[in-house]
C-alpha cells in the first residue's frame, strides 16, 4: 500500500493548523477566514443546486412530460426536451451565479444538465473525444454527460469518477481549465448521482456485500461438509481459519474505533459478524465519509486493511485446505470444488479491487505519477483491466494453493522449511537494501520493528498467493522483487507437482490430471498477464523492474517536485510516512515548511487541509507555530 493522501474535507470555521493545536498570526487567521467564507458560500450554492436539480418537483414534473426516448438515443440521436423542462432548470440555475454564468455562456449547457439528470449510460465507452470545446453542440454535450454516468460504474468516489471522466474528452479538459467553477459543480452533481444511480457506489457496495456473504456461506458450507463426512481435522482447521479471520478484523475494529465509545464499537462489531462490513465500508468510501475524530485510519485505509487481513487469515489458507482435501480424496467433491472456486474468485476480486482503487485514485496519480497510472483512462479498457486483474489473482491463488498443498502432503516439515527459507531470503534482501523498516509513521524503533515484521510477512504471503500488482510499489515488495517473486512462484509450483508425483504412488489418471491442472494454470496466468500488459499503459511496464527502495523513491520525488516548484508534490514526499523515509532531505523539508506554512494558510491553498497537516511528522513542524 502507500501513505494516505489528502482529500476534500468539510468546511470548518477555524484554519487547519489551529485545529491541530498550532498557533498562527492574527493576519493569517483573518485572511484564511475571509477566503474560506467565500469558498464555503460557493460550495454551498453548487451543492444546493445539484441537490435541487435532482429533487425539485418542478423539474421532475417537467421531465415526466418529455416524450419517450428510443434506444437510439443511447447513440446520441436524442429528442429535445420540452421548453418547460429547460425553464425549470434555468430557474434553479439563477439561484447559483456560477451555474447561471455557464448556462448563459454555452447554449448546450441546459441539455447537458438534462442528460446528467436522466442518469443514462453511454454505450460508446471505448473512444476518447478529441473534439475541441468550440465545436461542441448539444449531441456532444449529451454524449459527454452519459460518459460521466458511466464513470460512476467504475469508481467508488465522486472525485475519482470526475477525474476519470475529464480524461475522456479534450473539450471537458478545456472546460476545467477555463471555467473555475465547472469542476466543483461536476463533483457536486456526481455526489448526488452516486446516491441515486444503481451503479457506481451502490454497485460496488452490493458487489462487496454479495462477495462477502457468498464467501462466508461457502466457508460455512465446507465446514458442514467436512463435519458430515467425518473429517474432524479438516472441520476444526477450517473453523479455526474463520475464527482467526474474524479475530484479526475484530482487533482492527478495536484499534480504529476504540476511542469512539461502546455504541460505535458495538455497531462495527455487528457489521462484522453479519458479514456485511465490506458493503458498509464501500458505502462509506463512496459517500466520501471523513475519518472520525476518534478513528486511527480513514475509511479507505480501514477497508483495504480489513480485506487484506481476510485474505491472509481465511481466503488463502482455506483454498490450500480444500485442495489438500481434494488431493487426499483423489476425487473432486462438487461442494468442495464450488467452495474452492468461490474462495478463489473472492480473493481475486479483493486483490484486484485494491490494485484498481489505488491506481485510479486521482490524488495518488497526481502525487506519484511515475507509479500510478498503469490502468488506462478509457472506461471500456478499465472494465477489461479490472476483469483481467481478477482473473490474474484468481489463477495465481489456485496455482500457489495447489503447490502449497502438494508440499504439505509431502510432509509438514518440508512446508515449514520452504516457508522459513523463503521468508528469510525476503527479509535478508530488505535488510541488505536498508528497506526493512515499514513506512507507517510509528517512530518508536521497537514498535516499528514489530510492525515491519507483521506487515511485511502478511503482504509477502498475500503477494505470493494472489500477485497483487499494488505490492510492486516500493513501499511493499518493490517492482523487481515482485517480478522475481512471481517467477519463483511458477517455478516452485511446477517443481512441486513433479516432486509429489515422484515421491508418491499415483495412478496414471491422477498424474495426468495434476500435470494438466498445473500447466494449464501457469499457461492461463501468463496469457492473462500478457493481455493485462497489452491493455495497460506501456510507460508503466518499467515499474515491474524498479530496484529503488521507498526512501530512494521519495528522495527522487522530492528533487523532482522542488525542480518543478510544486508545493503539493513536495509535501507529499514526507507526509504520512516514518522519518527514515525522508532522512535524506529532512533538513530541507523542515526549512521548506517553515518558509511557506503561513503563506499556505493565508492563501488557503487547496491542498492545505486538516488531514494533510495531521499527517506531517511532529519533528518537521516549525517551532514558532507550536
XYZ file of C-alpha atoms in Angstrom:
626
model
C 0.000 0.000 0.000
C 1.031 3.649 0.108
C 0.658 6.561 2.522
C -2.706 8.281 2.798
C -3.304 11.189 0.508
C -5.133 14.379 1.298
C -8.790 14.537 0.346
C -11.646 17.021 0.345
C -12.963 17.754 3.779
C -15.896 19.509 5.366
C -15.520 23.265 5.688
C -14.575 24.321 9.224
C -14.635 27.714 10.866
C -11.002 27.546 12.008
C -7.817 27.088 9.976
C -6.482 23.514 9.771
C -3.287 24.420 11.652
C -5.290 25.838 14.559
C -7.424 22.682 14.641
C -4.227 20.691 15.146
C -3.249 22.917 18.073
C -0.697 25.136 16.297
C -0.609 28.923 16.506
C -0.939 31.423 13.650
C -0.550 35.174 13.354
C -3.767 37.254 13.514
C -3.232 38.284 9.886
C -3.063 34.687 8.737
C -6.222 33.847 10.668
C -8.240 36.748 9.275
C -7.155 36.164 5.665
C -7.958 32.472 5.983
C -11.411 33.266 7.404
C -12.187 35.704 4.577
C -11.193 33.333 1.810
C -12.832 30.362 3.496
C -16.166 32.187 3.809
C -16.129 32.884 0.062
C -15.242 29.276 -0.712
C -17.907 27.994 1.656
C -20.604 30.135 0.024
C -19.648 28.944 -3.455
C -19.511 25.301 -2.377
C -22.872 25.509 -0.636
C -24.503 27.138 -3.656
C -23.257 24.481 -6.057
C -24.189 21.608 -3.758
C -27.599 23.132 -3.223
C -28.109 23.437 -6.977
C -27.067 19.802 -7.538
C -29.482 18.597 -4.881
C -32.333 20.779 -6.116
C -31.783 19.667 -9.709
C -32.360 16.056 -8.669
C -35.173 16.745 -6.209
C -37.076 19.792 -7.427
C -40.768 18.870 -8.046
C -40.917 21.306 -10.977
C -38.014 19.608 -12.723
C -39.458 16.166 -12.074
C -42.881 17.189 -13.337
C -41.399 18.703 -16.459
C -39.283 15.619 -17.002
C -42.382 13.441 -16.872
C -43.852 15.433 -19.767
C -40.948 14.577 -22.026
C -41.592 12.246 -24.969
C -40.277 8.709 -24.665
C -36.802 8.113 -25.998
C -35.872 5.140 -28.105
C -32.787 3.010 -27.717
C -31.167 5.031 -30.497
C -30.852 7.917 -28.037
C -28.046 5.973 -26.404
C -26.016 6.666 -29.543
C -26.620 10.401 -29.483
C -29.871 10.677 -31.501
C -31.997 12.376 -28.859
C -35.229 14.289 -28.966
C -35.055 17.769 -27.406
C -36.662 18.216 -24.031
C -39.812 20.376 -23.865
C -39.278 24.076 -23.097
C -40.940 23.718 -19.691
C -38.174 21.362 -18.590
C -35.437 23.804 -19.572
C -37.350 26.621 -17.888
C -37.350 24.616 -14.656
C -33.582 24.049 -14.823
C -32.959 27.686 -15.765
C -34.943 28.816 -12.729
C -32.805 26.653 -10.495
C -29.609 27.916 -12.122
C -30.484 31.526 -11.267
C -30.059 30.660 -7.597
C -26.352 29.964 -8.243
C -24.470 32.582 -10.222
C -21.738 30.062 -11.059
C -24.250 27.801 -12.838
C -26.138 30.765 -14.318
C -22.929 32.029 -15.943
C -22.362 28.648 -17.587
C -25.970 28.490 -18.830
C -25.649 31.946 -20.397
C -22.265 31.224 -21.941
C -22.947 27.822 -23.555
C -26.185 27.104 -25.412
C -25.688 23.352 -24.916
C -25.345 23.556 -21.121
C -29.052 23.074 -20.350
C -29.234 19.879 -22.466
C -26.015 18.807 -20.750
C -27.632 19.157 -17.301
C -30.770 17.490 -18.641
C -28.728 14.454 -19.732
C -26.896 14.195 -16.417
C -30.194 14.191 -14.580
C -31.533 11.425 -16.837
C -28.788 9.125 -15.429
C -28.459 7.134 -18.645
C -25.314 5.207 -19.581
C -23.367 5.587 -22.817
C -22.650 2.516 -24.922
C -19.778 4.307 -26.673
C -17.407 3.930 -23.762
C -14.244 2.903 -25.524
C -13.440 6.042 -27.511
C -11.964 9.330 -26.428
C -13.368 12.553 -27.830
C -10.759 14.821 -29.422
C -13.323 17.446 -30.416
C -12.385 20.915 -29.055
C -14.782 22.887 -26.910
C -15.539 25.487 -29.581
C -17.010 22.773 -31.846
C -19.273 21.248 -29.217
C -23.025 21.038 -29.841
C -25.964 19.552 -27.971
C -25.294 15.979 -29.138
C -21.658 16.164 -27.991
C -22.706 17.569 -24.627
C -25.242 14.790 -24.083
C -22.689 12.145 -25.021
C -20.223 13.610 -22.519
C -22.910 13.608 -19.826
C -23.630 9.917 -20.436
C -19.895 9.210 -20.213
C -19.941 10.784 -16.745
C -22.658 8.422 -15.567
C -20.612 5.538 -16.978
C -17.633 6.641 -14.896
C -19.755 6.107 -11.783
C -19.911 2.411 -12.628
C -16.114 2.137 -12.377
C -15.351 4.258 -9.302
C -16.344 4.434 -5.644
C -15.543 8.113 -5.017
C -17.118 11.162 -6.727
C -13.804 12.972 -7.195
C -12.250 9.886 -8.778
C -15.192 9.471 -11.151
C -14.907 13.114 -12.252
C -11.158 12.754 -12.811
C -11.694 9.682 -14.945
C -14.404 11.481 -16.917
C -12.203 14.529 -17.579
C -9.599 12.325 -19.227
C -12.131 11.156 -21.809
C -12.622 14.464 -23.629
C -10.457 17.339 -24.833
C -13.423 19.703 -24.538
C -14.052 18.753 -20.916
C -10.381 19.393 -20.107
C -10.762 22.849 -21.648
C -13.836 23.495 -19.515
C -11.990 22.565 -16.341
C -9.065 24.815 -17.275
C -11.119 27.837 -18.353
C -14.172 27.723 -16.061
C -13.031 27.759 -12.438
C -16.401 26.595 -11.030
C -17.040 23.791 -13.504
C -15.108 21.050 -11.728
C -16.677 21.766 -8.336
C -20.112 21.762 -9.974
C -19.430 18.376 -11.559
C -18.227 16.940 -8.258
C -21.391 18.201 -6.568
C -23.578 16.669 -9.291
C -21.627 13.400 -9.103
C -22.097 13.193 -5.343
C -25.849 13.478 -5.826
C -25.842 10.980 -8.696
C -23.932 8.426 -6.643
C -26.704 8.495 -4.060
C -29.327 7.696 -6.692
C -27.969 5.576 -9.544
C -27.987 1.762 -9.189
C -24.349 1.531 -10.251
C -21.119 3.115 -9.024
C -21.090 3.325 -5.230
C -24.237 1.238 -4.826
C -22.997 -1.376 -7.272
C -19.629 -1.666 -5.550
C -21.362 -1.851 -2.153
C -23.701 -4.572 -3.400
C -20.846 -6.496 -5.005
C -18.842 -6.182 -1.802
C -21.760 -7.452 0.255
C -22.542 -10.233 -2.202
C -18.935 -11.407 -2.416
C -18.509 -11.324 1.363
C -21.761 -13.161 2.014
C -21.015 -15.760 -0.678
C -17.539 -16.359 0.706
C -18.813 -16.676 4.270
C -21.616 -19.011 3.155
C -19.192 -21.192 1.178
C -16.849 -21.405 4.173
C -19.663 -22.433 6.494
C -20.831 -24.933 3.891
C -17.381 -26.507 3.642
C -17.195 -26.772 7.439
C -20.547 -28.577 7.418
C -19.343 -30.828 4.565
C -16.198 -31.793 6.470
C -18.308 -32.494 9.569
C -20.813 -34.580 7.601
C -18.032 -36.706 6.086
C -16.410 -37.245 9.466
C -13.258 -35.267 8.615
C -12.768 -33.828 12.088
C -9.283 -32.456 11.426
C -10.395 -30.588 8.314
C -13.510 -29.298 10.083
C -11.573 -27.958 13.058
C -8.899 -26.407 10.848
C -11.488 -24.633 8.683
C -13.318 -23.396 11.768
C -10.047 -22.081 13.179
C -9.332 -20.167 9.963
C -12.729 -18.474 10.040
C -12.312 -17.638 13.738
C -8.823 -16.223 13.108
C -10.145 -14.015 10.320
C -12.914 -12.618 12.500
C -10.462 -12.213 15.377
C -7.984 -10.170 13.342
C -10.733 -7.978 11.913
C -12.129 -7.502 15.428
C -8.692 -6.366 16.603
C -8.572 -3.855 13.762
C -12.030 -2.545 14.690
C -10.873 -2.026 18.268
C -7.710 -0.291 17.034
C -9.554 2.029 14.636
C -12.772 2.700 16.597
C -11.692 2.011 20.179
C -11.939 5.670 21.170
C -15.428 6.031 19.727
C -17.236 4.570 22.718
C -19.235 1.375 23.317
C -22.013 2.334 20.897
C -19.643 2.766 17.955
C -17.779 -0.435 18.786
C -20.995 -2.423 19.100
C -22.223 -1.136 15.736
C -18.945 -2.042 13.989
C -18.873 -5.495 15.587
C -22.447 -6.116 14.420
C -21.435 -5.215 10.855
C -18.508 -7.640 11.081
C -20.388 -10.678 12.339
C -23.306 -10.096 9.993
C -20.869 -10.418 7.078
C -21.928 -7.016 5.730
C -18.938 -4.931 6.826
C -17.403 -4.888 3.290
C -20.627 -3.313 1.982
C -20.694 -0.694 4.760
C -17.004 0.076 4.174
C -17.552 0.512 0.426
C -20.539 2.766 1.098
C -18.511 4.938 3.495
C -15.734 5.351 0.938
C -18.226 6.000 -1.866
C -20.036 8.748 0.024
C -16.730 10.445 0.832
C -17.122 9.890 4.563
C -14.416 11.639 6.552
C -12.243 10.000 9.138
C -13.983 10.420 12.518
C -12.025 12.369 15.109
C -11.529 9.224 17.189
C -10.508 6.934 14.300
C -6.912 5.926 13.622
C -7.382 5.388 9.861
C -9.579 6.923 7.181
C -12.403 4.726 5.743
C -10.441 3.744 2.626
C -7.396 2.543 4.593
C -9.648 0.662 7.014
C -11.472 -1.030 4.122
C -8.234 -2.140 2.442
C -6.710 -3.296 5.733
C -9.734 -5.422 6.620
C -9.755 -7.079 3.207
C -6.023 -7.828 3.430
C -6.482 -9.459 6.832
C -9.313 -11.572 5.470
C -7.163 -12.670 2.530
C -4.221 -13.526 4.765
C -6.047 -15.419 7.502
C -9.030 -17.018 5.760
C -9.258 -16.946 1.934
C -5.725 -18.155 1.206
C -5.483 -20.847 3.956
C -8.999 -22.101 3.128
C -8.051 -22.557 -0.536
C -4.971 -24.588 0.488
C -7.056 -26.709 2.876
C -9.644 -27.544 0.239
C -7.007 -28.543 -2.323
C -5.327 -30.761 0.291
C -8.707 -32.435 0.813
C -9.119 -32.983 -2.942
C -5.597 -34.458 -3.264
C -6.134 -36.817 -0.356
C -9.566 -37.942 -1.552
C -8.297 -38.318 -5.155
C -11.782 -37.197 -6.221
C -13.293 -33.792 -6.820
C -16.252 -33.303 -4.474
C -18.736 -30.850 -6.118
C -19.329 -28.989 -2.841
C -15.605 -28.633 -2.143
C -14.897 -27.601 -5.749
C -17.664 -24.975 -5.650
C -16.435 -23.587 -2.351
C -12.858 -23.504 -3.682
C -13.937 -21.598 -6.781
C -15.910 -19.078 -4.709
C -12.974 -18.565 -2.340
C -10.574 -18.091 -5.262
C -12.838 -15.616 -7.069
C -13.474 -13.717 -3.837
C -9.762 -13.441 -3.176
C -9.181 -12.473 -6.808
C -11.815 -9.746 -6.687
C -10.454 -8.388 -3.392
C -6.867 -8.315 -4.676
C -7.934 -6.740 -7.984
C -10.018 -4.078 -6.216
C -7.021 -2.999 -4.134
C -4.855 -2.530 -7.229
C -7.647 -0.862 -9.196
C -8.723 1.567 -6.463
C -5.164 2.628 -5.682
C -4.087 3.014 -9.296
C -7.134 5.023 -10.424
C -7.133 7.344 -7.402
C -6.538 10.855 -8.842
C -4.660 12.014 -5.753
C -2.192 9.158 -5.988
C -1.813 9.691 -9.732
C -1.003 13.328 -9.007
C 1.427 12.635 -6.182
C 3.155 9.573 -7.695
C 2.714 9.842 -11.479
C 5.657 7.523 -12.169
C 3.907 4.599 -10.455
C 0.152 5.180 -10.522
C -1.469 5.303 -13.959
C -0.885 1.707 -15.083
C -4.612 1.178 -15.691
C -5.798 3.011 -18.846
C -8.088 6.045 -18.848
C -10.732 4.660 -21.218
C -13.876 3.389 -19.486
C -14.020 0.300 -21.670
C -10.351 -0.549 -21.139
C -10.777 -0.056 -17.414
C -13.565 -2.630 -17.364
C -11.322 -5.031 -19.275
C -8.351 -4.311 -16.983
C -10.396 -4.911 -13.827
C -11.616 -8.270 -15.106
C -8.076 -9.261 -16.111
C -6.828 -8.305 -12.651
C -9.482 -10.537 -11.075
C -8.537 -13.462 -13.342
C -4.817 -12.938 -12.750
C -5.174 -13.067 -8.951
C -7.663 -15.962 -9.059
C -5.360 -18.103 -11.217
C -2.342 -17.251 -9.065
C -4.201 -18.299 -5.919
C -5.258 -21.628 -7.413
C -1.707 -22.271 -8.642
C 0.091 -21.378 -5.403
C -2.513 -23.102 -3.235
C -2.024 -26.274 -5.284
C 1.761 -26.084 -4.904
C 1.485 -25.470 -1.144
C -0.935 -28.365 -0.758
C 1.422 -30.685 -2.650
C 4.393 -29.691 -0.492
C 2.281 -30.155 2.640
C 1.303 -33.654 1.525
C 4.999 -34.488 1.120
C 5.420 -33.635 4.791
C 4.772 -30.700 7.092
C 8.500 -30.315 7.742
C 9.112 -29.621 4.058
C 6.487 -26.877 4.004
C 7.909 -25.270 7.164
C 11.404 -25.406 5.675
C 10.229 -23.851 2.417
C 8.408 -21.018 4.221
C 11.397 -20.391 6.519
C 13.869 -20.207 3.624
C 11.543 -18.043 1.518
C 10.851 -15.565 4.318
C 14.487 -15.470 5.437
C 15.681 -14.580 1.942
C 12.979 -11.922 1.702
C 13.932 -10.260 4.991
C 17.666 -10.524 4.256
C 17.047 -8.767 0.948
C 15.114 -5.981 2.685
C 17.745 -5.553 5.413
C 20.620 -5.568 2.892
C 18.900 -2.773 0.944
C 18.147 -0.757 4.127
C 14.450 -1.174 3.372
C 13.271 -3.337 6.256
C 11.531 -0.738 8.458
C 7.957 -0.115 7.366
C 6.779 3.308 6.171
C 3.950 3.672 8.738
C 4.768 6.748 10.899
C 5.496 4.907 14.163
C 8.740 6.467 15.393
C 9.463 4.001 18.222
C 12.134 1.664 16.810
C 10.978 -1.429 18.715
C 7.328 -0.859 17.799
C 8.199 -0.266 14.151
C 10.307 -3.434 14.026
C 7.320 -5.423 15.283
C 5.001 -3.717 12.797
C 7.517 -4.256 9.989
C 7.776 -7.997 10.655
C 3.981 -8.347 10.816
C 3.102 -6.183 7.816
C 5.876 -7.375 5.520
C 5.185 -11.023 6.349
C 1.456 -10.604 5.738
C 1.851 -8.716 2.455
C 4.542 -11.143 1.248
C 2.172 -14.078 1.767
C -0.703 -12.248 0.088
C 1.523 -11.325 -2.866
C 2.795 -14.921 -3.112
C -0.723 -16.278 -3.437
C -2.587 -13.539 -5.317
C 0.061 -11.497 -7.159
C -1.446 -8.153 -6.108
C 0.054 -5.659 -8.551
C -0.192 -2.866 -5.976
C 2.512 -4.644 -3.966
C 5.121 -3.854 -6.610
C 5.056 -0.402 -5.009
C 8.421 0.468 -3.381
C 6.666 0.725 -0.004
C 5.951 -3.020 -0.184
C 7.970 -5.557 -2.200
C 9.189 -3.251 -4.941
C 8.993 -3.810 -8.690
C 11.968 -6.112 -9.273
C 11.298 -8.224 -6.186
C 7.626 -8.584 -7.224
C 8.694 -9.856 -10.648
C 11.280 -12.293 -9.247
C 8.812 -13.452 -6.592
C 6.177 -14.164 -9.265
C 8.629 -16.069 -11.465
C 9.749 -18.180 -8.491
C 6.106 -18.925 -7.666
C 5.565 -20.518 -11.082
C 8.797 -22.498 -10.991
C 8.074 -23.794 -7.481
C 4.529 -24.787 -8.478
C 5.734 -26.891 -11.422
C 8.549 -28.407 -9.361
C 6.152 -29.276 -6.520
C 3.935 -31.246 -8.913
C 6.833 -33.325 -10.251
C 8.347 -33.908 -6.795
C 4.977 -35.037 -5.449
C 4.440 -37.446 -8.337
C 7.975 -38.812 -7.969
C 7.600 -39.486 -4.256
C 4.061 -40.873 -4.139
C 2.292 -43.810 -5.694
C -0.231 -42.221 -8.024
C -2.447 -43.571 -10.758
C -1.734 -42.512 -14.350
C -5.077 -40.726 -14.416
C -4.283 -38.641 -11.311
C -0.766 -37.906 -12.545
C -2.132 -36.698 -15.872
C -4.821 -34.643 -14.115
C -2.271 -32.970 -11.806
C 0.161 -32.073 -14.576
C -2.634 -30.781 -16.784
C -4.049 -28.662 -13.955
C -0.686 -27.092 -13.016
C 0.466 -26.378 -16.581
C -2.983 -25.058 -17.511
C -2.937 -22.636 -14.575
C 0.585 -21.475 -15.463
C -0.312 -21.022 -19.124
C -3.559 -19.229 -18.420
C -1.870 -16.915 -15.929
C 0.774 -15.853 -18.449
C -1.897 -15.362 -21.117
C -3.998 -13.166 -18.814
C -0.950 -11.214 -17.644
C 0.168 -10.547 -21.215
C -3.350 -9.316 -22.048
C -3.186 -7.059 -18.998
C 0.136 -5.606 -20.160
C -1.348 -5.117 -23.623
C -4.377 -3.182 -22.386
C -2.428 -1.111 -19.837
C -0.254 1.941 -20.451
C 3.142 0.971 -21.844
C 5.030 3.619 -19.884
C 4.371 1.805 -16.605
C 5.928 -1.534 -17.537
C 9.190 -0.249 -16.102
C 7.615 -0.347 -12.622
C 7.925 -4.151 -12.716
C 11.726 -3.816 -12.810
C 12.279 -0.871 -10.442
C 15.033 -1.644 -7.896
C 14.691 1.524 -5.799
C 13.686 1.473 -2.129
C 10.871 3.544 -0.639
C 13.362 6.121 0.694
C 15.101 6.421 -2.683
C 11.797 6.908 -4.488
C 10.747 9.646 -2.049
C 14.115 11.386 -2.421
C 13.813 11.344 -6.204
C 10.234 12.619 -5.926
C 11.372 15.430 -3.628
C 14.035 16.575 -6.102
C 11.561 16.468 -8.991
C 8.914 18.393 -7.030
C 11.353 21.124 -5.990
C 12.624 21.395 -9.568
C 9.004 21.984 -10.664
C 8.421 24.311 -7.693
C 5.297 22.283 -6.857
C 4.425 22.707 -3.176
C 1.767 19.996 -3.013
C 4.007 17.322 -4.543
C 6.849 18.417 -2.266
C 4.736 17.970 0.874
C 3.519 14.581 -0.266
C 7.097 13.230 -0.280
C 7.274 13.401 3.532
C 3.592 13.413 4.510
C 2.229 10.341 6.327
C 5.483 8.363 6.456
C 8.106 7.498 9.085
C 11.159 9.747 9.432
C 13.630 7.222 7.943
C 11.816 7.546 4.604
C 12.710 11.247 4.266
C 16.003 11.168 6.220
C 17.979 12.186 3.086
C 16.168 15.533 2.864
C 14.785 16.081 6.380
C 16.512 19.435 6.983
C 15.456 20.727 3.577
C 11.865 19.679 4.293
C 11.873 21.476 7.678
C 13.157 24.673 6.081
C 10.607 24.329 3.283
C 7.703 24.070 5.755
C 8.943 26.921 7.938
C 9.289 29.164 4.888
C 5.833 28.519 3.408
C 3.480 27.437 6.223
C 1.762 30.758 6.927
C 1.602 31.618 3.212
C -0.429 28.477 2.573
C -2.761 29.402 5.428
C -3.200 32.958 4.189
C -3.786 31.857 0.582
C -5.997 28.942 1.672
C -4.108 26.629 -0.656
C -6.421 23.851 -1.965
C -4.128 21.065 -0.769
C -3.564 22.634 2.669
C -6.221 20.935 4.782
C -6.509 19.359 8.211
C -5.857 15.824 7.021
C -2.610 16.763 5.291
C -1.369 18.757 8.275
C -2.116 15.969 10.740
C -0.092 13.575 8.543
C 3.061 15.716 8.851
C 5.517 14.280 11.367
C 5.853 16.403 14.501
C 9.644 16.638 14.113
C 9.137 18.629 10.897
C 6.813 21.266 12.357
C 8.148 24.849 12.507
C 8.998 25.612 16.160
C 7.421 29.086 16.046
C 3.976 27.557 15.376
C 3.988 25.040 18.228
